[in-house]
mmCIF file with all atom_site columns, C-alpha atoms in Angstrom:
data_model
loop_
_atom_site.group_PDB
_atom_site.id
_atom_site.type_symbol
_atom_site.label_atom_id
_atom_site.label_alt_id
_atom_site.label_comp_id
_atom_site.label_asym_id
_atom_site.label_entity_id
_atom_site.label_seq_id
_atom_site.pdbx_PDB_ins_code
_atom_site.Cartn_x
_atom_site.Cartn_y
_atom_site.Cartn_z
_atom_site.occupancy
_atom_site.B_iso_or_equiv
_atom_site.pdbx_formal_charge
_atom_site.auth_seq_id
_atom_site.auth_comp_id
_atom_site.auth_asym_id
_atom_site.auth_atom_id
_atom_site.pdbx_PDB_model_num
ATOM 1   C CA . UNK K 1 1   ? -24.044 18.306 29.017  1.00 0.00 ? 1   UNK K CA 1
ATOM 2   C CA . UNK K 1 2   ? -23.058 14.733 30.346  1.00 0.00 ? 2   UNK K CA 1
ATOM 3   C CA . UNK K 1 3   ? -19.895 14.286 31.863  1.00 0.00 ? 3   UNK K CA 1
ATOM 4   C CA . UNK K 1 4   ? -18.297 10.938 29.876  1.00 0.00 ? 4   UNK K CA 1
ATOM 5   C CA . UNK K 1 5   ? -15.918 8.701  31.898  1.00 0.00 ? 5   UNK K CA 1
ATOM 6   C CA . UNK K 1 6   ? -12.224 8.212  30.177  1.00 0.00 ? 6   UNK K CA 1
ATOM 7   C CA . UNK K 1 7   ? -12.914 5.256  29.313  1.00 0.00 ? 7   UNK K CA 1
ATOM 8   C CA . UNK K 1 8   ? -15.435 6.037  27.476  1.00 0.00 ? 8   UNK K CA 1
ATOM 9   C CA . UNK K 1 9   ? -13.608 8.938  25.618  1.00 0.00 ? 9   UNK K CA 1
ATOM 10  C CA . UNK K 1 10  ? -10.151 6.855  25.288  1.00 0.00 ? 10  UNK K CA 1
ATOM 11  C CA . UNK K 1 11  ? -12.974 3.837  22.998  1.00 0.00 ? 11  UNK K CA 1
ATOM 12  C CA . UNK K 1 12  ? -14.485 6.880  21.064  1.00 0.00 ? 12  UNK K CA 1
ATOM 13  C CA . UNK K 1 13  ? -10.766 8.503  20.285  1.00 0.00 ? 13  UNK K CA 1
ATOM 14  C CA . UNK K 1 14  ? -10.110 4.943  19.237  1.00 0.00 ? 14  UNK K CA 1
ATOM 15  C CA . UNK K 1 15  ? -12.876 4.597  16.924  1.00 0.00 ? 15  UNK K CA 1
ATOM 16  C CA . UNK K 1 16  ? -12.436 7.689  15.530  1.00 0.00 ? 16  UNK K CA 1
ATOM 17  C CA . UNK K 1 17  ? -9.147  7.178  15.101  1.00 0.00 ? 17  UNK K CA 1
ATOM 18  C CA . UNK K 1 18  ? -9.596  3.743  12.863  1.00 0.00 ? 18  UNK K CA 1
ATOM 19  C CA . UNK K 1 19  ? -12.799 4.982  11.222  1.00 0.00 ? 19  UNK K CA 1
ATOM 20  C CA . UNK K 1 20  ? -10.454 7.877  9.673   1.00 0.00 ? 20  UNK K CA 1
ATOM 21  C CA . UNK K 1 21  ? -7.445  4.861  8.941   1.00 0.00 ? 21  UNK K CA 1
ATOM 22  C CA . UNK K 1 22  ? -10.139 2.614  7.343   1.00 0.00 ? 22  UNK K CA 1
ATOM 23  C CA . UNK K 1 23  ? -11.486 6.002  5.107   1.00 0.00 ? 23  UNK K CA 1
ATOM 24  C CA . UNK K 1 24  ? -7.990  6.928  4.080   1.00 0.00 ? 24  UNK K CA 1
ATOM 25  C CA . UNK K 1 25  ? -6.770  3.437  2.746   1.00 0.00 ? 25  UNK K CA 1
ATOM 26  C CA . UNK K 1 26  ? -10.126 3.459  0.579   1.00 0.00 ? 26  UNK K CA 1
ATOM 27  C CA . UNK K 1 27  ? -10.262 6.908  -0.711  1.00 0.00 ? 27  UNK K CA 1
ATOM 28  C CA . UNK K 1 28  ? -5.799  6.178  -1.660  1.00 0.00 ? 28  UNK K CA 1
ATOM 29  C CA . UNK K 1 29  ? -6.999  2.113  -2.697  1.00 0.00 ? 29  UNK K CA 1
ATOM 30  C CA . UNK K 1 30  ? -9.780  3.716  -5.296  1.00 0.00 ? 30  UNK K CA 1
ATOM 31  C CA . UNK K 1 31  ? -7.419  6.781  -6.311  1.00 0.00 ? 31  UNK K CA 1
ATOM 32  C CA . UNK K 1 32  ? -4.392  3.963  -6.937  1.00 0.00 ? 32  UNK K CA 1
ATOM 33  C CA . UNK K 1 33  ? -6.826  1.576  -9.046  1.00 0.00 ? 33  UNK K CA 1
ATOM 34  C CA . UNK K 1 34  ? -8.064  4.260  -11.198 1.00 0.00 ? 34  UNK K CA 1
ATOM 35  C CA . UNK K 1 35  ? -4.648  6.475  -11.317 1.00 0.00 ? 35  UNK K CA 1
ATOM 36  C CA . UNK K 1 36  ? -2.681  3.445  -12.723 1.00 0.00 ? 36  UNK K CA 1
ATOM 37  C CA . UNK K 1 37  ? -4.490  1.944  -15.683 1.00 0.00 ? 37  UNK K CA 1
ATOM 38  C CA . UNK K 1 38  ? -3.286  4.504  -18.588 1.00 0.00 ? 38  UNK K CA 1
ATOM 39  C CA . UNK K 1 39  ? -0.606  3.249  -21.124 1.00 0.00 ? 39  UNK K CA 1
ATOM 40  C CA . UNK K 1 40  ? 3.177   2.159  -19.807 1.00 0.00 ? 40  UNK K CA 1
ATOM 41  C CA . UNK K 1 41  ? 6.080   2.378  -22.190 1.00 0.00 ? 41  UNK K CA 1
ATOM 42  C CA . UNK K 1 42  ? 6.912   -1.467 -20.792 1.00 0.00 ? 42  UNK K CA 1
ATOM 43  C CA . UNK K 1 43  ? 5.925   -3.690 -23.936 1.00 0.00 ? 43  UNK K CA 1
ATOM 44  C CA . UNK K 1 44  ? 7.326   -4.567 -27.294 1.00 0.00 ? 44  UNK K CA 1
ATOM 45  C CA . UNK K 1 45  ? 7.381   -2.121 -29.971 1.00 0.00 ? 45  UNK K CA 1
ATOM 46  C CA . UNK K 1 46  ? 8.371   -1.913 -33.775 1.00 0.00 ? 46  UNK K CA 1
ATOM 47  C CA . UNK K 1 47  ? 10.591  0.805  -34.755 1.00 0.00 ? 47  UNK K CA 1
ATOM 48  C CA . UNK K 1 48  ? 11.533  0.592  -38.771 1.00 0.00 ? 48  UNK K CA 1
ATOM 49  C CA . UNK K 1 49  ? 13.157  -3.269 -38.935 1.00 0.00 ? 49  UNK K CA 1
ATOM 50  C CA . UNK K 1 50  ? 13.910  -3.781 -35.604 1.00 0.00 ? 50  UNK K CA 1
ATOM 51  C CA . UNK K 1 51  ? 11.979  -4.581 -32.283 1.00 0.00 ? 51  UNK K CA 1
ATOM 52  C CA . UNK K 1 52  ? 12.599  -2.086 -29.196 1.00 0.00 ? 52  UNK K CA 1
ATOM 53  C CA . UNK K 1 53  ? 11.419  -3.830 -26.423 1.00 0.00 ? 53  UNK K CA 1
ATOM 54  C CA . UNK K 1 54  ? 11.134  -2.403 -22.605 1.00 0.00 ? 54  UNK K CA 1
ATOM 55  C CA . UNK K 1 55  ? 11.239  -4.686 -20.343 1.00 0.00 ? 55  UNK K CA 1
ATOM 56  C CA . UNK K 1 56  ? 9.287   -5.046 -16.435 1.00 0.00 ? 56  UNK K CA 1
ATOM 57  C CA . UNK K 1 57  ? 13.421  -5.280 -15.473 1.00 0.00 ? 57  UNK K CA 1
ATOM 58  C CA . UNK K 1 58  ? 13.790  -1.682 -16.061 1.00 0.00 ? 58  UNK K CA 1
ATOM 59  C CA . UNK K 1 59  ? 15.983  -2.961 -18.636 1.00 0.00 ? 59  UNK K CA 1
ATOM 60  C CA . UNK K 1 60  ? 15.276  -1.935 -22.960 1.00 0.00 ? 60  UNK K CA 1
ATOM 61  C CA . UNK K 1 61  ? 16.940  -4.205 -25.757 1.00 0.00 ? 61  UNK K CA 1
ATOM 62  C CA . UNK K 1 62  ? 16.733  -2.919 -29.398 1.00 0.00 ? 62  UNK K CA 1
ATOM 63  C CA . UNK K 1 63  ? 17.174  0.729  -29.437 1.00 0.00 ? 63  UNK K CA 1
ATOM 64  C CA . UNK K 1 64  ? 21.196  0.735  -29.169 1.00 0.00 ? 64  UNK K CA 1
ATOM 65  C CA . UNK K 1 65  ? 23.832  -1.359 -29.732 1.00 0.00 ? 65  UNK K CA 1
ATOM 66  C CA . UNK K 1 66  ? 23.598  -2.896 -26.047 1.00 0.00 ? 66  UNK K CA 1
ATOM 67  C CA . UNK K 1 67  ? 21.247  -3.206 -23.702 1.00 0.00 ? 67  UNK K CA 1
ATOM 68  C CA . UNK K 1 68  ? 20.158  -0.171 -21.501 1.00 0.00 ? 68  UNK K CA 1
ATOM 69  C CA . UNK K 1 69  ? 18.570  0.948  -18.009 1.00 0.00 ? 69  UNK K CA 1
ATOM 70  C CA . UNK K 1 70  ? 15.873  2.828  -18.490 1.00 0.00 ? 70  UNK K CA 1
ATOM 71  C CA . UNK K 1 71  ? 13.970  4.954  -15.577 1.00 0.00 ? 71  UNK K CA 1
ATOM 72  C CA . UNK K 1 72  ? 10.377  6.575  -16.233 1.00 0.00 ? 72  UNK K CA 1
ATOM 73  C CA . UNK K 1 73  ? 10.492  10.038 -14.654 1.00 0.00 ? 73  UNK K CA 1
ATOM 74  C CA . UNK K 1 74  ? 7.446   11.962 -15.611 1.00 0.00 ? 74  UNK K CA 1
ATOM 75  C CA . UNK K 1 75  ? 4.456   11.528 -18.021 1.00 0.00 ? 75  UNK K CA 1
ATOM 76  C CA . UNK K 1 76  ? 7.106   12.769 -20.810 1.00 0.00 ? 76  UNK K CA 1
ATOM 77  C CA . UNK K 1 77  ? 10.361  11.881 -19.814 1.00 0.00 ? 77  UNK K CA 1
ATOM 78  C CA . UNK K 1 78  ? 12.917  8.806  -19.194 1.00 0.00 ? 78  UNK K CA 1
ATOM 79  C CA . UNK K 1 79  ? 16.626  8.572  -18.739 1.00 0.00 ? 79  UNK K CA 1
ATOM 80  C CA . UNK K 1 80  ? 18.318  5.990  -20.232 1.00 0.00 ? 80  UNK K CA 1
ATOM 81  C CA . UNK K 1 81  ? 21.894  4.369  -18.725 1.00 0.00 ? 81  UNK K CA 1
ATOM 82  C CA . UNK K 1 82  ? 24.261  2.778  -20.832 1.00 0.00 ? 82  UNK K CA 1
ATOM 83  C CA . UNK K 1 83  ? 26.590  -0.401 -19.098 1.00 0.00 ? 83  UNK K CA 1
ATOM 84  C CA . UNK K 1 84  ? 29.498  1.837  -18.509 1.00 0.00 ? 84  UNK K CA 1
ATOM 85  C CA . UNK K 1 85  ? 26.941  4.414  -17.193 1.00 0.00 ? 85  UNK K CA 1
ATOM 86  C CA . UNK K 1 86  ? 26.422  7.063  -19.406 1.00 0.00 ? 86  UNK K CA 1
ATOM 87  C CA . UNK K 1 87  ? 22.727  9.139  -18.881 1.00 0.00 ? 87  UNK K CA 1
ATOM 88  C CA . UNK K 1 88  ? 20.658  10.621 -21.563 1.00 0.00 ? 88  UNK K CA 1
ATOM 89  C CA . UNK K 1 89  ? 17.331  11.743 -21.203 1.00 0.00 ? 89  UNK K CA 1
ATOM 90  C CA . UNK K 1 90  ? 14.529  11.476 -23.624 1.00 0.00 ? 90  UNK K CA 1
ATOM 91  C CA . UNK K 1 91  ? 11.597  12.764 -24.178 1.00 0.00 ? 91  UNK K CA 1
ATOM 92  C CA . UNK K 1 92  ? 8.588   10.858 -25.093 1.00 0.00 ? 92  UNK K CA 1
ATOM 93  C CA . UNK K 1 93  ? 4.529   10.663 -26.034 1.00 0.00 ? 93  UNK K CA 1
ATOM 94  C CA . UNK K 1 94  ? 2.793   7.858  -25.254 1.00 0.00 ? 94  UNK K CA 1
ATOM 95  C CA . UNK K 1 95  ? -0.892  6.298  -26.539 1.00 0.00 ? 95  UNK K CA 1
ATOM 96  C CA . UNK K 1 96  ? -2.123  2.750  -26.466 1.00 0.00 ? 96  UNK K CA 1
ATOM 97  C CA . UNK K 1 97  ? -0.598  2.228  -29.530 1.00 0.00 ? 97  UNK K CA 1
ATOM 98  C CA . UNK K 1 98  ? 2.607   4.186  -30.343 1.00 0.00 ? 98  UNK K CA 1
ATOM 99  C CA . UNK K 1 99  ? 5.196   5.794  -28.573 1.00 0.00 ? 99  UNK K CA 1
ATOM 100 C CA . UNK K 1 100 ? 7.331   8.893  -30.073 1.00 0.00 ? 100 UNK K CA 1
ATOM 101 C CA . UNK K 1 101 ? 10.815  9.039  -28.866 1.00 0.00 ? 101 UNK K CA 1
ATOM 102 C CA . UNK K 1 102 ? 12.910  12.361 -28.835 1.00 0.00 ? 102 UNK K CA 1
ATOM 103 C CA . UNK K 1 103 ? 16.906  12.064 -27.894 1.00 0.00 ? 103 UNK K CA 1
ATOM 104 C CA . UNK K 1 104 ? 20.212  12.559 -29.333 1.00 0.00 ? 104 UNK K CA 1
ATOM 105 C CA . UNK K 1 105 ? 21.745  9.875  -31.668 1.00 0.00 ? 105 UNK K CA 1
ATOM 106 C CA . UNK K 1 106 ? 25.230  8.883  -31.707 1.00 0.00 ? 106 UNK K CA 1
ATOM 107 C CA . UNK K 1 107 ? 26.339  12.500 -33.510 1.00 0.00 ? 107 UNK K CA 1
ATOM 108 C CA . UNK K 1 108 ? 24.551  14.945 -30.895 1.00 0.00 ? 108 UNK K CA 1
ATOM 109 C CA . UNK K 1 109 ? 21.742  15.358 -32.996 1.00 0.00 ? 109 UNK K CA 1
ATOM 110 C CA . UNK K 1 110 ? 17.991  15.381 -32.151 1.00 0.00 ? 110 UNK K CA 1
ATOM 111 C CA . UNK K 1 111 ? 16.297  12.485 -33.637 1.00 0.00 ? 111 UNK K CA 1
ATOM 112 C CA . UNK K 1 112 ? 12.552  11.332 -33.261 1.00 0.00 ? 112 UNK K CA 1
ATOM 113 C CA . UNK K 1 113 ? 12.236  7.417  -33.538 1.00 0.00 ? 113 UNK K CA 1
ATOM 114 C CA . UNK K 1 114 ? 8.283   6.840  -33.880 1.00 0.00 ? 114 UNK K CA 1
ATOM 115 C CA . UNK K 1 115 ? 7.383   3.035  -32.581 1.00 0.00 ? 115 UNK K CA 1
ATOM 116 C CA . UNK K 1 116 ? 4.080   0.955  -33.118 1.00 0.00 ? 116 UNK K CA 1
ATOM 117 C CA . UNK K 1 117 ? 2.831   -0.930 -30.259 1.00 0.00 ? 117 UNK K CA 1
ATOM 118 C CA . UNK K 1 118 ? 4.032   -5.005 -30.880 1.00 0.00 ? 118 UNK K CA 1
ATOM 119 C CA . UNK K 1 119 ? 2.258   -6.254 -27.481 1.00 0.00 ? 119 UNK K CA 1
ATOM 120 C CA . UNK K 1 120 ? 1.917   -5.259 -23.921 1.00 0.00 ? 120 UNK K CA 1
#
C-alpha cells in the first residue's frame, strides 16, 4: 500500500470531483433534449369558426370573450386566469394534431371543445 502525499489526494478529489460534474450535466443535457420534444399546447388551433390560439406569452386569444393567462400544470391539466383574475382549470389531451379541451362554460356546465392543429 503506498502512502500518497496530500497533494496528490487533494488533485485526485478534484478530478473526481469534476469528472462526476462533467457526467451529470450530460446524462441531465441528453435526458432534457429527449424529454422535451413531445407536442406543446402553444400553437394555433381551429375550434368550429374561430381560431384559439396559445401563445409563447403564456397568454390564449380566441377561446373567451377576452384574452386569458394560461399555465400548463401537468401532462393533462392547465389553469386558465381571466383579467380580473378568476381561475378555472381544464383538463386536456394533447397529439400532434388536436387538442381536446374539458372545462366549464359560462353556465357551470362541462363542455368538451375539440381543436385541430392550425400551426405550431
Amino acid at each position: 500500500m503506498t502512502i500518497l502525499s496530500p497533494r496528490v489526494r487533494s488533485i485526485r478529489t478534484i478530478y473526481s470531483i469534476l469528472t462526476m460534474v462533467v457526467l451529470g450535466l450530460l446524462i441531465w443535457g441528453i435526458w432534457h433534449l429527449f424529454a422535451n420534444d413531445g407536442p406543446t399546447v402553444q400553437g394555433r388551433w381551429q375550434m368550429t369558426s374561430q381560431v384559439v390560439e396559445f401563445q409563447a406569452d403564456r397568454m390564449v386569444t380566441g377561446l373567451a370573450s377576452e384574452p386569458l393567462r394560461y399555465e400548463v400544470l401537468s401532462a393533462t391539466e392547465l389553469r386558465l386566469t381571466s383579467a380580473d383574475g378568476k381561475q378555472q382549470t381544464a383538463t386536456y389531451a394533447l397529439s400532434a394534431e388536436q387538442l381536446s379541451l374539458v372545462m366549464l362554460n359560462q353556465q357551470g356546465e362541462m363542455q368538451t371543445q375539440l381543436l385541430q392543429r392550425i400551426e405550431q
